[in-house]
Coordinates of C-alpha atoms in Angstrom, one line a residue:
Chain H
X1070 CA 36.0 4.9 -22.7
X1071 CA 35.6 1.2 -23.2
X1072 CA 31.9 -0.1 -24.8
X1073 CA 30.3 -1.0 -21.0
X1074 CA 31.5 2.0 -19.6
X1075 CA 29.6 3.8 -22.0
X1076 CA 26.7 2.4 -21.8
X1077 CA 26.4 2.3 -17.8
X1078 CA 27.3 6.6 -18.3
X1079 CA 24.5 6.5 -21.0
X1080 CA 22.1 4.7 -18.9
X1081 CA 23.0 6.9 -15.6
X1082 CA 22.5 9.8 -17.8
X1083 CA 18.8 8.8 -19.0
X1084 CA 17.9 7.6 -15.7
X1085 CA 18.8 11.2 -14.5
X1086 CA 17.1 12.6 -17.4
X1087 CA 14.2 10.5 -17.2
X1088 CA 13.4 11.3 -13.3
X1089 CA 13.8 15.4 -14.1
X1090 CA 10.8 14.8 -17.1
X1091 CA 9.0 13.1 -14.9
X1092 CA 9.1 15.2 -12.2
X1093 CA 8.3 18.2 -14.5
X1094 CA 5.4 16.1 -16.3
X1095 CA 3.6 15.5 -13.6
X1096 CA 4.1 19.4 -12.5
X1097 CA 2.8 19.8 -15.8
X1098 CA -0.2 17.1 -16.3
X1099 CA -1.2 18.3 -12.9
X1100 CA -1.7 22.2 -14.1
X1101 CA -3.4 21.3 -17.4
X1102 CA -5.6 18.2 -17.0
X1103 CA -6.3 16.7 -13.5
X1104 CA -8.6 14.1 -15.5
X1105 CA -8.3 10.4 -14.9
X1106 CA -9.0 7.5 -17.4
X1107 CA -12.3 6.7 -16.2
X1108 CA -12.2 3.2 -18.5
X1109 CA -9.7 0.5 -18.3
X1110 CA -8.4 1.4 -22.0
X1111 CA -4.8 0.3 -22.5
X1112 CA -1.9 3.0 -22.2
X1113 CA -1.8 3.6 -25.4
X1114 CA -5.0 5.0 -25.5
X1115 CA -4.4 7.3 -22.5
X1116 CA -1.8 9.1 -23.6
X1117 CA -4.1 10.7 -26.6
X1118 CA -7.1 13.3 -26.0
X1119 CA -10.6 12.0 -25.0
X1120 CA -14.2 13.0 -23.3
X1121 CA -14.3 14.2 -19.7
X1122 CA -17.3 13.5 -17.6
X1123 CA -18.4 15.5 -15.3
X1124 CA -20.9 13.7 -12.4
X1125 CA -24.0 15.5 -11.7
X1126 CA -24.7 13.3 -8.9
X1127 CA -26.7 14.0 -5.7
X1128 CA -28.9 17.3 -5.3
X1129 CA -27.2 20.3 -6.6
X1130 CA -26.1 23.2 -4.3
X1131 CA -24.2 26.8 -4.4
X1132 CA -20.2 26.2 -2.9
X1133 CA -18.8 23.3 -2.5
X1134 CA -19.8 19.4 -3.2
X1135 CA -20.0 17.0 -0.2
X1136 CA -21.0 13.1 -0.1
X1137 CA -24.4 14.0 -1.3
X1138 CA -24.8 16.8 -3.3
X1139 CA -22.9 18.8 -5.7
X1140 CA -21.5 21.9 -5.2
X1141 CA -21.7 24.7 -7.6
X1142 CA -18.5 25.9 -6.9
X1143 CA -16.5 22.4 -7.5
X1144 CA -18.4 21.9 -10.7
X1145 CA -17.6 24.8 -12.6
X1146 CA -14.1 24.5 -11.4
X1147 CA -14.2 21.2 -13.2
X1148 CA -16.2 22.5 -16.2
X1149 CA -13.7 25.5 -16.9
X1150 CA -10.5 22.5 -16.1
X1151 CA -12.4 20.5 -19.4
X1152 CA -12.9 23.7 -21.3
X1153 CA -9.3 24.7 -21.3
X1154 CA -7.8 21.3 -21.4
X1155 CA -6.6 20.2 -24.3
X1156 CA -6.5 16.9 -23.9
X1157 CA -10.1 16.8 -23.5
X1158 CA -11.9 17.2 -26.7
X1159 CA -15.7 16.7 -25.8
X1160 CA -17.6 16.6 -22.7
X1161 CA -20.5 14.3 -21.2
X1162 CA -22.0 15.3 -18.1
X1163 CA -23.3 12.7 -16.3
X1164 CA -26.3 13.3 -14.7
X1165 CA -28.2 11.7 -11.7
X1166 CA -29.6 14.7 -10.2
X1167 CA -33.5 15.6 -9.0
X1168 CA -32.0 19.2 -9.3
X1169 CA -31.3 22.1 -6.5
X1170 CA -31.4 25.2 -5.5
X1171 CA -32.4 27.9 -8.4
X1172 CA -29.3 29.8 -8.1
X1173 CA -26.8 27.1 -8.2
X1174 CA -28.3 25.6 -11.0
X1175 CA -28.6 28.9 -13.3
X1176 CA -25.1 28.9 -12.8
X1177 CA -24.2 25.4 -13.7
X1178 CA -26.3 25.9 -16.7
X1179 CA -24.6 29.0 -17.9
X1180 CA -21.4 27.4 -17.4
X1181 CA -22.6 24.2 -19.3
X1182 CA -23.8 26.6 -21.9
X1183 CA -20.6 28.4 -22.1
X1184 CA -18.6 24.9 -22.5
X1185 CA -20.6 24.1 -25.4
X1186 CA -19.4 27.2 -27.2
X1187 CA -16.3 25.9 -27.2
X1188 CA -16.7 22.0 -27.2
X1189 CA -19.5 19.8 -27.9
X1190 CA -21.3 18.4 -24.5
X1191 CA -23.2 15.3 -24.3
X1192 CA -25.9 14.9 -21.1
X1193 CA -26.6 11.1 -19.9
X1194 CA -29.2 10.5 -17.5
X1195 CA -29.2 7.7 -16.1
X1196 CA -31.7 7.6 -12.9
X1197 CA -33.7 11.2 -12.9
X1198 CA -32.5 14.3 -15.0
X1199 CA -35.4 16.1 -13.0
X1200 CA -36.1 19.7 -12.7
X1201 CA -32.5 21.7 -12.0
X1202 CA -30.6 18.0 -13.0
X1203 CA -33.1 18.7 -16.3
X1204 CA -32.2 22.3 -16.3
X1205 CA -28.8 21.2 -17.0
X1206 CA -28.6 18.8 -19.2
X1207 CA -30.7 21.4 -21.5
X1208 CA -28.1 23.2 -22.4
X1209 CA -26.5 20.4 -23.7
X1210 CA -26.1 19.4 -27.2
X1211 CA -27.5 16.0 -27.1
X1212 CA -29.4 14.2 -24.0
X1213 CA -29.7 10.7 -23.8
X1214 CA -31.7 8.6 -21.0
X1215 CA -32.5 5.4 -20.4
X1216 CA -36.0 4.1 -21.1
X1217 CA -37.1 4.0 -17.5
X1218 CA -35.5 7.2 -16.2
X1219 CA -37.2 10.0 -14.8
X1220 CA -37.1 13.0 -17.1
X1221 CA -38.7 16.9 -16.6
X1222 CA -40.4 18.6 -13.6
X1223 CA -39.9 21.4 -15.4
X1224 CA -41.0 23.9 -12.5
X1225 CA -40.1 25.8 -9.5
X1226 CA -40.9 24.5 -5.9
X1227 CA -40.2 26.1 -2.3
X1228 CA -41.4 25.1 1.1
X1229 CA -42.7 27.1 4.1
X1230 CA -43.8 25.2 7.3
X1231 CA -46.0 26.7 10.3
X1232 CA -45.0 25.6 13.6
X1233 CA -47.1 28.0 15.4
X1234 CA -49.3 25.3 16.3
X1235 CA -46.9 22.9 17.9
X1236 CA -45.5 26.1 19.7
X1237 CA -48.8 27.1 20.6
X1238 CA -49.2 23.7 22.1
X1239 CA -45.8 24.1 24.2
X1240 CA -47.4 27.6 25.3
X1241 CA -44.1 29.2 23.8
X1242 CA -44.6 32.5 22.1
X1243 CA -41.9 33.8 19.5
X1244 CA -42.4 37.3 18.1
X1245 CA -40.7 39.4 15.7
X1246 CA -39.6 43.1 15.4
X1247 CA -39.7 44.4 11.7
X1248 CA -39.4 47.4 9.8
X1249 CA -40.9 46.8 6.5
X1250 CA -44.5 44.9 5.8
X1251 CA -42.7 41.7 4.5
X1252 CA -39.4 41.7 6.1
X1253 CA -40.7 38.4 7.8
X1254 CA -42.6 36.9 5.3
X1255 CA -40.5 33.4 5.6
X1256 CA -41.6 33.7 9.3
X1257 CA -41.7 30.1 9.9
X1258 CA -43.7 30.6 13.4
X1259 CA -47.0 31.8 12.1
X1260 CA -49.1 30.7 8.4
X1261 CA -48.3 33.4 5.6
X1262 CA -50.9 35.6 4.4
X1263 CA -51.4 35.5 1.3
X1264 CA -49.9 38.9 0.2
X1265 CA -47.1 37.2 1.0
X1266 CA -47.8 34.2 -0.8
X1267 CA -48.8 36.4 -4.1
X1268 CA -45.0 37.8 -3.8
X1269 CA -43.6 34.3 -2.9
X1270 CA -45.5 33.1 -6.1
X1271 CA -44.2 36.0 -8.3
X1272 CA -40.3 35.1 -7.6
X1273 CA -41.7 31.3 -8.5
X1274 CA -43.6 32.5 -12.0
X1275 CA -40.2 34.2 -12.6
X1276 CA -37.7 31.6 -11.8
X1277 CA -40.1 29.0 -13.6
X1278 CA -40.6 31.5 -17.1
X1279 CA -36.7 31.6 -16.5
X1280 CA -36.7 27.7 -16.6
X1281 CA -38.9 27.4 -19.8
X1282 CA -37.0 30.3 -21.6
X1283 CA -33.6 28.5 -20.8
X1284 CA -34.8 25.3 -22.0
X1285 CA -35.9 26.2 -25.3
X1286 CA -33.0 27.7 -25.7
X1287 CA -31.0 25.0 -25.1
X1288 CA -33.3 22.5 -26.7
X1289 CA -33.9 25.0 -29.9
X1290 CA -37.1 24.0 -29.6
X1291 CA -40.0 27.0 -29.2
X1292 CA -40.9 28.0 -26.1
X1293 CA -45.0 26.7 -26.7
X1294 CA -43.5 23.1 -27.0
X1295 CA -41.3 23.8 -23.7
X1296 CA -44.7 25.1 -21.8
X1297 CA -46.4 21.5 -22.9
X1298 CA -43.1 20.0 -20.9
X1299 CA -43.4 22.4 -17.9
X1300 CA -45.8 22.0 -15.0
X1301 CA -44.1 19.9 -13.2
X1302 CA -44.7 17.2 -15.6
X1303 CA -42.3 14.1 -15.6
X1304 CA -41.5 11.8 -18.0
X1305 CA -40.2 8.4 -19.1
X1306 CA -36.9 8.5 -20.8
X1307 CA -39.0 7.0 -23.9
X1308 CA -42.1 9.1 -23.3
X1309 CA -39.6 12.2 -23.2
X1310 CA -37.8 11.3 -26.6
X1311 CA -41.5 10.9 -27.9
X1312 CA -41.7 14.5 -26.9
X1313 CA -38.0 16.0 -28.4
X1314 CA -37.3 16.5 -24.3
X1315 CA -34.1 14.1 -24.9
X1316 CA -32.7 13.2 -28.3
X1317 CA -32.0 9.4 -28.0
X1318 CA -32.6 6.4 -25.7
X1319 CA -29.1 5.1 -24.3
X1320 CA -26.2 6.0 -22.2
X1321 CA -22.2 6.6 -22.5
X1322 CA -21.5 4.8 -25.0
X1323 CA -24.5 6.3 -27.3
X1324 CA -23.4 9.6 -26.0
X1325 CA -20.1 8.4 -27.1
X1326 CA -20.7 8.1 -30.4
X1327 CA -22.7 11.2 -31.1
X1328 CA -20.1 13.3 -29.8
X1329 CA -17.5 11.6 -32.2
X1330 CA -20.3 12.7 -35.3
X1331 CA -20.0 16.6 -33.8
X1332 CA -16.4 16.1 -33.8
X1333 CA -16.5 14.6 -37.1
X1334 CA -14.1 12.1 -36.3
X1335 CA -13.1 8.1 -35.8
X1336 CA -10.8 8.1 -33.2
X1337 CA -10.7 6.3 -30.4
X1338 CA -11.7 8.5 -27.5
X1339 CA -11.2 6.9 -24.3
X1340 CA -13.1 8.4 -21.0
X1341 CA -11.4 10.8 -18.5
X1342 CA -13.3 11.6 -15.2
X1343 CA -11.9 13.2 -12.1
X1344 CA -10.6 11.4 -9.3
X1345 CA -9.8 12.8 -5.9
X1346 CA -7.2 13.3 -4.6
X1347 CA -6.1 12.4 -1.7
X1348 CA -6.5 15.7 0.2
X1349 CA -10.2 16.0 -1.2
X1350 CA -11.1 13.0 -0.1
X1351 CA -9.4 13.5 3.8
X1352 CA -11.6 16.9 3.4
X1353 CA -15.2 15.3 2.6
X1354 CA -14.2 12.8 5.0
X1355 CA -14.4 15.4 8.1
X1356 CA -17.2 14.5 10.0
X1357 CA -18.1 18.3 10.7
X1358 CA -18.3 18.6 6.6
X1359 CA -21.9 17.5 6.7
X1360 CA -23.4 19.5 9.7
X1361 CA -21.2 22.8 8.6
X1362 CA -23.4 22.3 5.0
X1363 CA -26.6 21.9 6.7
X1364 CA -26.0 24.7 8.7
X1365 CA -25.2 26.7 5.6
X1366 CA -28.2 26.0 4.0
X1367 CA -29.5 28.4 5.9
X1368 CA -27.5 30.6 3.5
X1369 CA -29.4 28.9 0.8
X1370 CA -32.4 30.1 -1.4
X1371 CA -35.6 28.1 -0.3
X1372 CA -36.7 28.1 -4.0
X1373 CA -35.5 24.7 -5.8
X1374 CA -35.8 23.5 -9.2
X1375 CA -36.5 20.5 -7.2
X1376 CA -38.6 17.4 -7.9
X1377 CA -38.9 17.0 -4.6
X1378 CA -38.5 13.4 -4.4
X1379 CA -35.3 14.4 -2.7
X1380 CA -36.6 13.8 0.9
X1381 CA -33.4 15.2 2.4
X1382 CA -33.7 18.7 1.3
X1383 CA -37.0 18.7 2.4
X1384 CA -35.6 18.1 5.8
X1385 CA -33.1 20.5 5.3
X1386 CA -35.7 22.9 4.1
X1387 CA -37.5 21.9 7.8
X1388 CA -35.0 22.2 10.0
X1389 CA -34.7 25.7 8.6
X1390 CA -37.9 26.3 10.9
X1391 CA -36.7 24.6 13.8
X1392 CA -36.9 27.1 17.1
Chain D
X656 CA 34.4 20.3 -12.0
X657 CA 35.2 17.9 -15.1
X658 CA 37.0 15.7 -12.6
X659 CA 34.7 15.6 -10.3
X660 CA 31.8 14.6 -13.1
X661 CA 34.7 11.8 -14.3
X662 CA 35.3 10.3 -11.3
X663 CA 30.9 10.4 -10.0
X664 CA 30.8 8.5 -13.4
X665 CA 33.4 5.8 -12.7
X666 CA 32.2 5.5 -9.4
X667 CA 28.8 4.5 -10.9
X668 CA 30.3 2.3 -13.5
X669 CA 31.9 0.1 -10.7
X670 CA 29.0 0.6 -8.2
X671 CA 26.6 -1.2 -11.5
X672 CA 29.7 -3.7 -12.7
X673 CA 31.7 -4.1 -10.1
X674 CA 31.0 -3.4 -6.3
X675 CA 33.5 -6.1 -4.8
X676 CA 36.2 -3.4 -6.2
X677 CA 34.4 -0.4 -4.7
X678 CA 36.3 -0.7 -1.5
X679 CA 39.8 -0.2 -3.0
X680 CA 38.7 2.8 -5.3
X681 CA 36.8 4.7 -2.7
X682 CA 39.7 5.3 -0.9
X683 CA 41.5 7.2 -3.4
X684 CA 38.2 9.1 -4.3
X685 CA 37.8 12.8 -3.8
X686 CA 34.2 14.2 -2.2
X687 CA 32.9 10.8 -2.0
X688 CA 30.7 11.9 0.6
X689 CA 28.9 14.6 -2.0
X690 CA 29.1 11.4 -4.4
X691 CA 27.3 9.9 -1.8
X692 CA 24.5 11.9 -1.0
X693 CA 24.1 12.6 -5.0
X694 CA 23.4 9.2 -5.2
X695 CA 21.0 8.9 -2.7
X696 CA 19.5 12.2 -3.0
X697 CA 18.4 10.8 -7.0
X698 CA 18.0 7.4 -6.0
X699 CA 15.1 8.8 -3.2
X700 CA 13.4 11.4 -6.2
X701 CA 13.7 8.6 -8.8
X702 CA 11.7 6.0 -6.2
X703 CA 9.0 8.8 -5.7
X704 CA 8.4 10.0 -8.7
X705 CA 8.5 6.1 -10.2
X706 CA 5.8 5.2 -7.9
X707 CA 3.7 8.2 -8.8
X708 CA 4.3 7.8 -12.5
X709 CA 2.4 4.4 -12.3
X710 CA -0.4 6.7 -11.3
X711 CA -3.5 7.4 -13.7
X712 CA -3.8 11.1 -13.1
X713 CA -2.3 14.0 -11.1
X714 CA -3.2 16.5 -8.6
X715 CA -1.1 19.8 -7.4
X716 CA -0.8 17.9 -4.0
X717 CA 1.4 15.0 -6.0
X718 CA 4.3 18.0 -6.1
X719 CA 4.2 18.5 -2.3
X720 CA 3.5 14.5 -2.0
X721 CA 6.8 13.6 -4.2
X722 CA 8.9 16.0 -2.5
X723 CA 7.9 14.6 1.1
X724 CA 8.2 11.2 -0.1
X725 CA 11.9 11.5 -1.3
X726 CA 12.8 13.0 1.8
X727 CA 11.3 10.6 3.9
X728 CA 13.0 7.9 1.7
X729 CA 16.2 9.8 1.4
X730 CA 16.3 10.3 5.0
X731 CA 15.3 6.5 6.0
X732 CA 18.1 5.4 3.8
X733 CA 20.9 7.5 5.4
X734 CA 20.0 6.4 9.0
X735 CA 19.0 2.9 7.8
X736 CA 22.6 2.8 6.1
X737 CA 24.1 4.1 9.1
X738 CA 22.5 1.7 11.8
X739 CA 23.7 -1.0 9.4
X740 CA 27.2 -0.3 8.8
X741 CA 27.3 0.1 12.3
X742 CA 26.1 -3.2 13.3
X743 CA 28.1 -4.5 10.6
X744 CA 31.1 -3.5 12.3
X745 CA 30.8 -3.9 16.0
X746 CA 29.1 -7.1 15.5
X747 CA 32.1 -8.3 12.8
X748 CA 34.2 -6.6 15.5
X749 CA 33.1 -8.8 18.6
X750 CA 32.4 -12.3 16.5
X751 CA 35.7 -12.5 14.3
X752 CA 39.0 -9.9 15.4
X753 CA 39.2 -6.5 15.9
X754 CA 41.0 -6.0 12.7
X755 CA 37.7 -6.8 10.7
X756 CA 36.2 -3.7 12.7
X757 CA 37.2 0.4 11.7
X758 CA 35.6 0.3 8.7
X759 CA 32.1 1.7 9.7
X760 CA 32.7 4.9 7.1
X761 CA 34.1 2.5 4.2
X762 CA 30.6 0.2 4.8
X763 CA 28.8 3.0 5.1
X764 CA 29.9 4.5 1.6
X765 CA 29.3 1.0 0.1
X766 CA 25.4 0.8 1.6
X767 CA 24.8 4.7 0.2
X768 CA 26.4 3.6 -3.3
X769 CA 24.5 0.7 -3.3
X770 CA 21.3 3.3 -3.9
X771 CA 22.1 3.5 -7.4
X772 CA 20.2 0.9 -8.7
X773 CA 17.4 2.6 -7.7
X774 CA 18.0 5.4 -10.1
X775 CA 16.7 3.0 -12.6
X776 CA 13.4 3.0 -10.8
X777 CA 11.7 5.4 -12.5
X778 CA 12.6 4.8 -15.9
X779 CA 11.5 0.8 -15.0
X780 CA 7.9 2.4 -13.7
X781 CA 7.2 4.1 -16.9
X782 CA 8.3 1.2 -18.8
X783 CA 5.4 -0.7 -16.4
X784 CA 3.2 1.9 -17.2
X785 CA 2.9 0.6 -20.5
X786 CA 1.5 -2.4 -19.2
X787 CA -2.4 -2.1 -17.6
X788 CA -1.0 -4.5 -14.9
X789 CA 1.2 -1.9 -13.3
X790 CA 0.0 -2.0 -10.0
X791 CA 0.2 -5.5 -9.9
X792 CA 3.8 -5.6 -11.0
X793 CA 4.7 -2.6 -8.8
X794 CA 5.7 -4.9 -5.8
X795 CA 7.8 -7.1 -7.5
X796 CA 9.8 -4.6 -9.4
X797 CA 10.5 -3.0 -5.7
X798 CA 11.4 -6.4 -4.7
X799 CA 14.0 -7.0 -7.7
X800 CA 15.4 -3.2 -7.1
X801 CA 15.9 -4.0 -3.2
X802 CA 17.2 -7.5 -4.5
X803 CA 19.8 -5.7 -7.0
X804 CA 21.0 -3.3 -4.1
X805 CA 21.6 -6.0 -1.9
X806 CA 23.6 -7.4 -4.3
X807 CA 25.6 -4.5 -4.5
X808 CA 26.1 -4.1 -0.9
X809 CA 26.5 -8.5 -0.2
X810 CA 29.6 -7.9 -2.8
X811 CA 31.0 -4.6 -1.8
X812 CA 30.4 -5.9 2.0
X813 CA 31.9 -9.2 1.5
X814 CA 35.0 -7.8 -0.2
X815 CA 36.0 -5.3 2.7
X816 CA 35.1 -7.2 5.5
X817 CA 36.3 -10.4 4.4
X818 CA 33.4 -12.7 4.9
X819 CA 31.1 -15.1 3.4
X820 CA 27.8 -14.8 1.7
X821 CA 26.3 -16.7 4.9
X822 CA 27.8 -14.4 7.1
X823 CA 27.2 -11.4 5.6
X824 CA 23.4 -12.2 4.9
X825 CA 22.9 -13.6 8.4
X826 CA 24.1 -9.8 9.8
X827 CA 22.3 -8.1 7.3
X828 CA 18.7 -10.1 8.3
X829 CA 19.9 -9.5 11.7
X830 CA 20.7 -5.6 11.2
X831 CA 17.1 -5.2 8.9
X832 CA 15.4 -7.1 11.9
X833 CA 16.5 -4.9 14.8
X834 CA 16.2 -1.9 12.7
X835 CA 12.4 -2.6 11.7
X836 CA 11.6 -3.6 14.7
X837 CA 12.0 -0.3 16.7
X838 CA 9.5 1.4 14.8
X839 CA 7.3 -1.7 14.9
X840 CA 7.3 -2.2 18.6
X841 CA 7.0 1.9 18.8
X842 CA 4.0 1.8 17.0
X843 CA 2.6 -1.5 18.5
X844 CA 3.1 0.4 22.1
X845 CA 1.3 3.1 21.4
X846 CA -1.7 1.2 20.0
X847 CA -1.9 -1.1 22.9
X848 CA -1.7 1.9 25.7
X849 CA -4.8 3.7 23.2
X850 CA -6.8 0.2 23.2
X851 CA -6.0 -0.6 26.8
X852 CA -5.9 2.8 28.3

């Protein structure tokens, strides 16, 4: 075989060779790390490990995420995908959250909590790390905010309206069969007494000496200093450093660095974040998405870790009562 | 088998050096119509997974999304290839002699072989992955791969049928034209009856 004979059979063989790798690779990358440079860093950086961020953005919900909130479901999906990647060495979760519903968020928390046992995790509020989006970033090993963000609410909050006026008004009458005193104690169609409001106030006390308990534990700072946080308190970013509720002022790249310290390393880490794909995006973009969520709120716990500057699941929390 | 591997070798050496011989050897070349659809069939998964390579990150779906692509490509090229060589020859047939025309399989095989330089495409993609650029040079790599086949094909073409670089390129543009036209008009129609209906 002459010399360019040989090399056109070499170069058909790579070619062949090069397609089958690439096929496989991206079978592979797809199973172990569906992470995405989330910085323009060159190629050669992208081809070595890095951070993941996560995106806490929006109020935070049990199932699935949606335009505006995040689901629990998607999010620990991603926070398990980070754990056992291993390209990712170190996490930051990037928080812009005024918090959500109390179960959704315990279980965000514990997941958190259960990635830092194996990685270290860096929180970075940017806008409001408030209540459940503070919940969260607790049990992280760093937090840093910005100066002006909006830090704490540490408490519980939950909403009952009484229509029985308006009703009253229309002169229409809605009653209720029950077996058991409080079966309808949510009754949105006449005020609660305030038995009901003592045992309404008991699951609060509980979920909120859940809250401070959590927090200390994932701040390792005493419960007594948490309780000074709590009462729905919030705080500047610098206010809350003044107070050990974050640990420095800044944002990524701060976070960067401080994760490189716990990984006692130099390298150059570049950011990996999740993109959609294509098929996620065609299924948030169903119009019905939206309406099918807000109808499954009603399969939602009333009882946020809320600051409830979130105005939309207060209307959520409304139409909940709507005849 | 061994034969079989020689001669799907030599076929590619002449495809890459030298098309304008391609019509002599094919005719003495056994299963050139498995040769043929080898070609394309790597030439389509090459294209596909090139273009994805240049890709940041990866999903499951990109499996499912590689596979359709590649037969959507693979399938495009084989009717594309056989509208043309078609064209080729009842248009050669009716504008020079009727001797110029019979060779619809021979032009055929030429268009199909002419799918090897795309094999090259996904090796050239990860080369452009190095660059942060990619996407911008993505559309004219596609352009230079489409160039290199036609290449292929103006030579190969030219040799069997006997005609000129003018002609040849003036029944190729008038082939491509007709044949991306039917699903642009298709297309078109339907969007006019949906606005106007």
């Amino acid at each position: 075989m002459d010399r360019s004979r040989l090399i056109v059979t070499l170069a058909m063989i790579l070619s062949m060779i090069s397609v089958i790798l690439g096929f496989t690779g991206i079978a592979m990358s797809s199973r172990s790390a569906p992470f995405a440079r989330a910085s323009s860093d060159s190629f050669f950086t992208s081809g070595r490990s890095g951070i993941a961020v996560i995106k806490i953005h929006g109020d935070i919900r049990s199932g699935y995420s949606t335009g505006s909130s995040v689901g629990a479901d998607d999010l620990i999906q991603e926070i398990k995908t980070a754990r056992d990647s291993s390209s990712i060495r170190a996490v930051i979760i990037d928080i812009n959250s005024p918090g959500g519903t109390v179960g959704a968020t315990k279980i965000i928390y514990e997941a958190v909590k259960d990635l830092r046992k194996e990685k270290p995790v860096a929180a970075v509020i940017t806008d409001i790390g408030a209540s459940g989006g503070y919940y969260v970033a607790s049990a992280c090993d760093k937090i840093f905010a910005q100066q002006g963000s909006i830090v704490g609410s540490i408490g519980v909050i939950a909403f009952h309206g009484d229509i029985s006026g308006l009703l009253n008004d229309y002169g229409i009458k809605i009653s209720s069969m029950k077996a058991g005193k409080y079966k309808d104690s949510s009754y949105p169609f006449r005020a609660m007494s305030a038995e009901e409001k003592d045992m309404m106030q008991e699951i609060m006390n509980d979920s909120y000496e859940q809250f401070l308990t959590d927090v200390s534990e994932g701040r390792g700072q005493p419960i007594k200093s948490v309780r000074a946080w709590g009462e729905g308190r919030i705080f500047s970013g610098k206010t809350a450093k003044a107070e050990q509720m974050i640990d420095e002022i800044g944002g990524k790249i701060e976070a960067v660095q401080a994760l490189k310290v716990l990984l006692k390393t130099n390298d150059d880490l570049p950011l990996f974040e999740k993109k959609e794909d294509f098929m996620e995006r065609f299924m948030k973009s169903l119009p019905g998405l939206e309406q099918n969520r807000m109808a499954s709120s009603l399969t939602n716990s009333h009882i946020y870790y809320l600051y409830p500057s979130s105005i939309q699941i207060i209307f959520e929390s409304m139409q909940r009562i709507r005849p | 088998m061994k034969g079989f591997i020689l001669s799907f070798v030599e076929l590619g050496y002449l495809t890459l050096q030298f098309p304008h011989e391609l019509s002599v050897y094919m005719e003495r070349m056994p299963k050139l119509r498995i040769m043929e659809l080898i070609v394309l069939f790597f030439a389509s998964l090459s294209f596909s997974t090139g273009l994805y390579q240049l890709r940041d990150y990866y999903s499951q779906f990109y499996l499912l999304h590689i596979s359709l692509l590649a037969s959507v490509v693979f399938s495009f090229l084989t009717l594309f290839f056989t509208f043309l060589s078609s064209y080729f020859d009842s248009s050669l047939a009716s504008s020079r002699s009727l001797s110029a025309a019979g060779k619809t399989s021979s032009a055929r095989s030429i268009l199909h072989l002419s799918s090897f330089a795309f094999w090259f495409f996904h090796p050239a993609s990860m080369i452009l992955h190095l660059f942060n650029v990619s996407e911008m040079l993505l559309f004219p790599m596609i352009v230079l791969f489409v160039a290199w086949a036609m290449s292929i094909q103006a030579k190969g073409l030219q040799y069997l049928y006997e005609v000129t670089w003018r002609d040849f390129f003036k029944q190729y543009l008038f082939a491509s034209g007709i044949a991306i036209a039917f699903p642009v008009i298709a297309v078109f129609s339907v969007l006019f009856l949906g606005v106007f209906s």
